[in-house]
Amino acid sequence: MTSEDPTRSVLTRRRVLAGAATAVAIGAGAGIGGTELSTHLSGGAGATSAGESLAPPDVDLMQEHGVLKRVLLIYQTSLSGLQAGSGPLESRFVSAIHNGALIIHDFIEAFHEALEEGYVFPALRDAGQLVSTVDTLLLQHARGRERTQVILANATQTAMADPVIRNQVSDAVDSFVRMYQPHEAREDTVVFPAFRALLGARRLEELAATFGHLQQEQLGSNAFADAVNQVAAIEQSLGIYELTQFTPPAVVP
Amino acid sequence: MSPHKPKRWKRSGWIALATMTIAGCGATHSRPLIISTTVSLRVADFPQLHTQALVDGQGYALYMFAPDQRRAVTCTNTCPLTWPPLTIPTGQRPATGPGVEGNLIGTDALTDGERVVTYNGWPLYTYTADVQPGTASGQAIDLNGGLWYLLAPDGNPITAPGGLASTSPRTA
């Protein structure tokens, strides 16, 4: 484990965390104990413990995008692994896709995107800003959810033994990744800053509290930490958790 | 609880937006509420699903939520941000178009004097991600704790697969 890894287990929540048991199992199999998140993140992404300083809503949403980004990497890695294999399906790739989709379904689609749909997009629309972009983002939410349904229904070892199903899952994962990379990048760099600029300091604080309350009601106060821990466990199972492996060698002059 | 009110698109005909709390559900957060001058139901074709289904006055698909079990709104917390219920002021009834069975229309109390329109006992919702009338992107989606289906004019859920699955009978 790296020095930033905590020892505190927070994999306790509800259906996002229904994948938790699986994630823990994956993590245990990978020899990590299943958690990575340090307490400095527990105040982020909507946590509402008394006395905590809440992240502004746009920052909150960007932190949640970090979870999405990590699932996209899980998807890409798993897809590459499946496509590279010529023999039987490697179960770790199938499991990683399925467990990643559970996080997308419960944390991103049912929570994070709902906040965008209920607060961010309407505010921009009412202000006459980024209207066409918002329509595109909404349509992409719908298309993404359709793909997640396909992935959750079919990303199993048994179903994917059928080449037709395997192709369906691969197409769904591939198109999901391709769509969400520019989707979240546009939101982070254009949509959320525009949204923030529409709100005064007081409304930002109010909205931060609202986001925190909704998260606590729906997913529990540790939902963000839970999601991060699940993602970390899946990354471990795929051997992509250690950040150092992504550092390229020095350029030789 | 939140002074900041979530809002919904101002589709043609909608004139006001407010917030409310679902009665009896214990929720304390604001959620979107649509008030219109005339709430109406009609029937529209959904060629991609080979069916007709209920839509609102602007042609947006109306859905039922299976966990409601024809009893009450159970879409709470962030759910109504994605699936805003079709609401109507107390004392009003929706206008209806051809094919809509008037005897199946009802309302259920929410709070603040507002009511959700029901059809055959099912509370009705729109889907925020349906950006155009005539689309049904939410058909047969399992989201926010249950399945979402269009409603046939006879009041029964249309359970045909939607989205990618509608062109792929091998997927759920």
mmCIF file of C-alpha atoms in Angstrom, chain B residues 20-21 33 88-92 108-116:
data_model
loop_
_atom_site.group_PDB
_atom_site.id
_atom_site.type_symbol
_atom_site.label_atom_id
_atom_site.label_comp_id
_atom_site.label_asym_id
_atom_site.label_seq_id
_atom_site.Cartn_x
_atom_site.Cartn_y
_atom_site.Cartn_z
ATOM 1 C CA MET B 20 -42.468 21.205 -2.477
ATOM 2 C CA THR B 21 -41.975 18.332 -0.139
ATOM 3 C CA LEU B 33 -42.591 21.164 -9.095
ATOM 4 C CA ILE B 88 -51.570 19.796 -10.896
ATOM 5 C CA PRO B 89 -53.114 22.314 -8.530
ATOM 6 C CA THR B 90 -55.732 21.023 -6.157
ATOM 7 C CA GLY B 91 -59.188 21.075 -7.630
ATOM 8 C CA GLN B 92 -58.063 20.886 -11.235
ATOM 9 C CA ASP B 108 -52.685 11.944 -5.260
ATOM 10 C CA ALA B 109 -51.889 14.474 -2.598
ATOM 11 C CA LEU B 110 -48.371 15.711 -2.244
ATOM 12 C CA THR B 111 -48.007 18.800 -0.103
ATOM 13 C CA ASP B 112 -48.470 22.522 -0.324
ATOM 14 C CA GLY B 113 -51.811 21.973 -1.969
ATOM 15 C CA GLU B 114 -50.254 20.245 -4.927
ATOM 16 C CA ARG B 115 -51.147 16.898 -6.355
ATOM 17 C CA VAL B 116 -49.522 14.457 -8.701
#
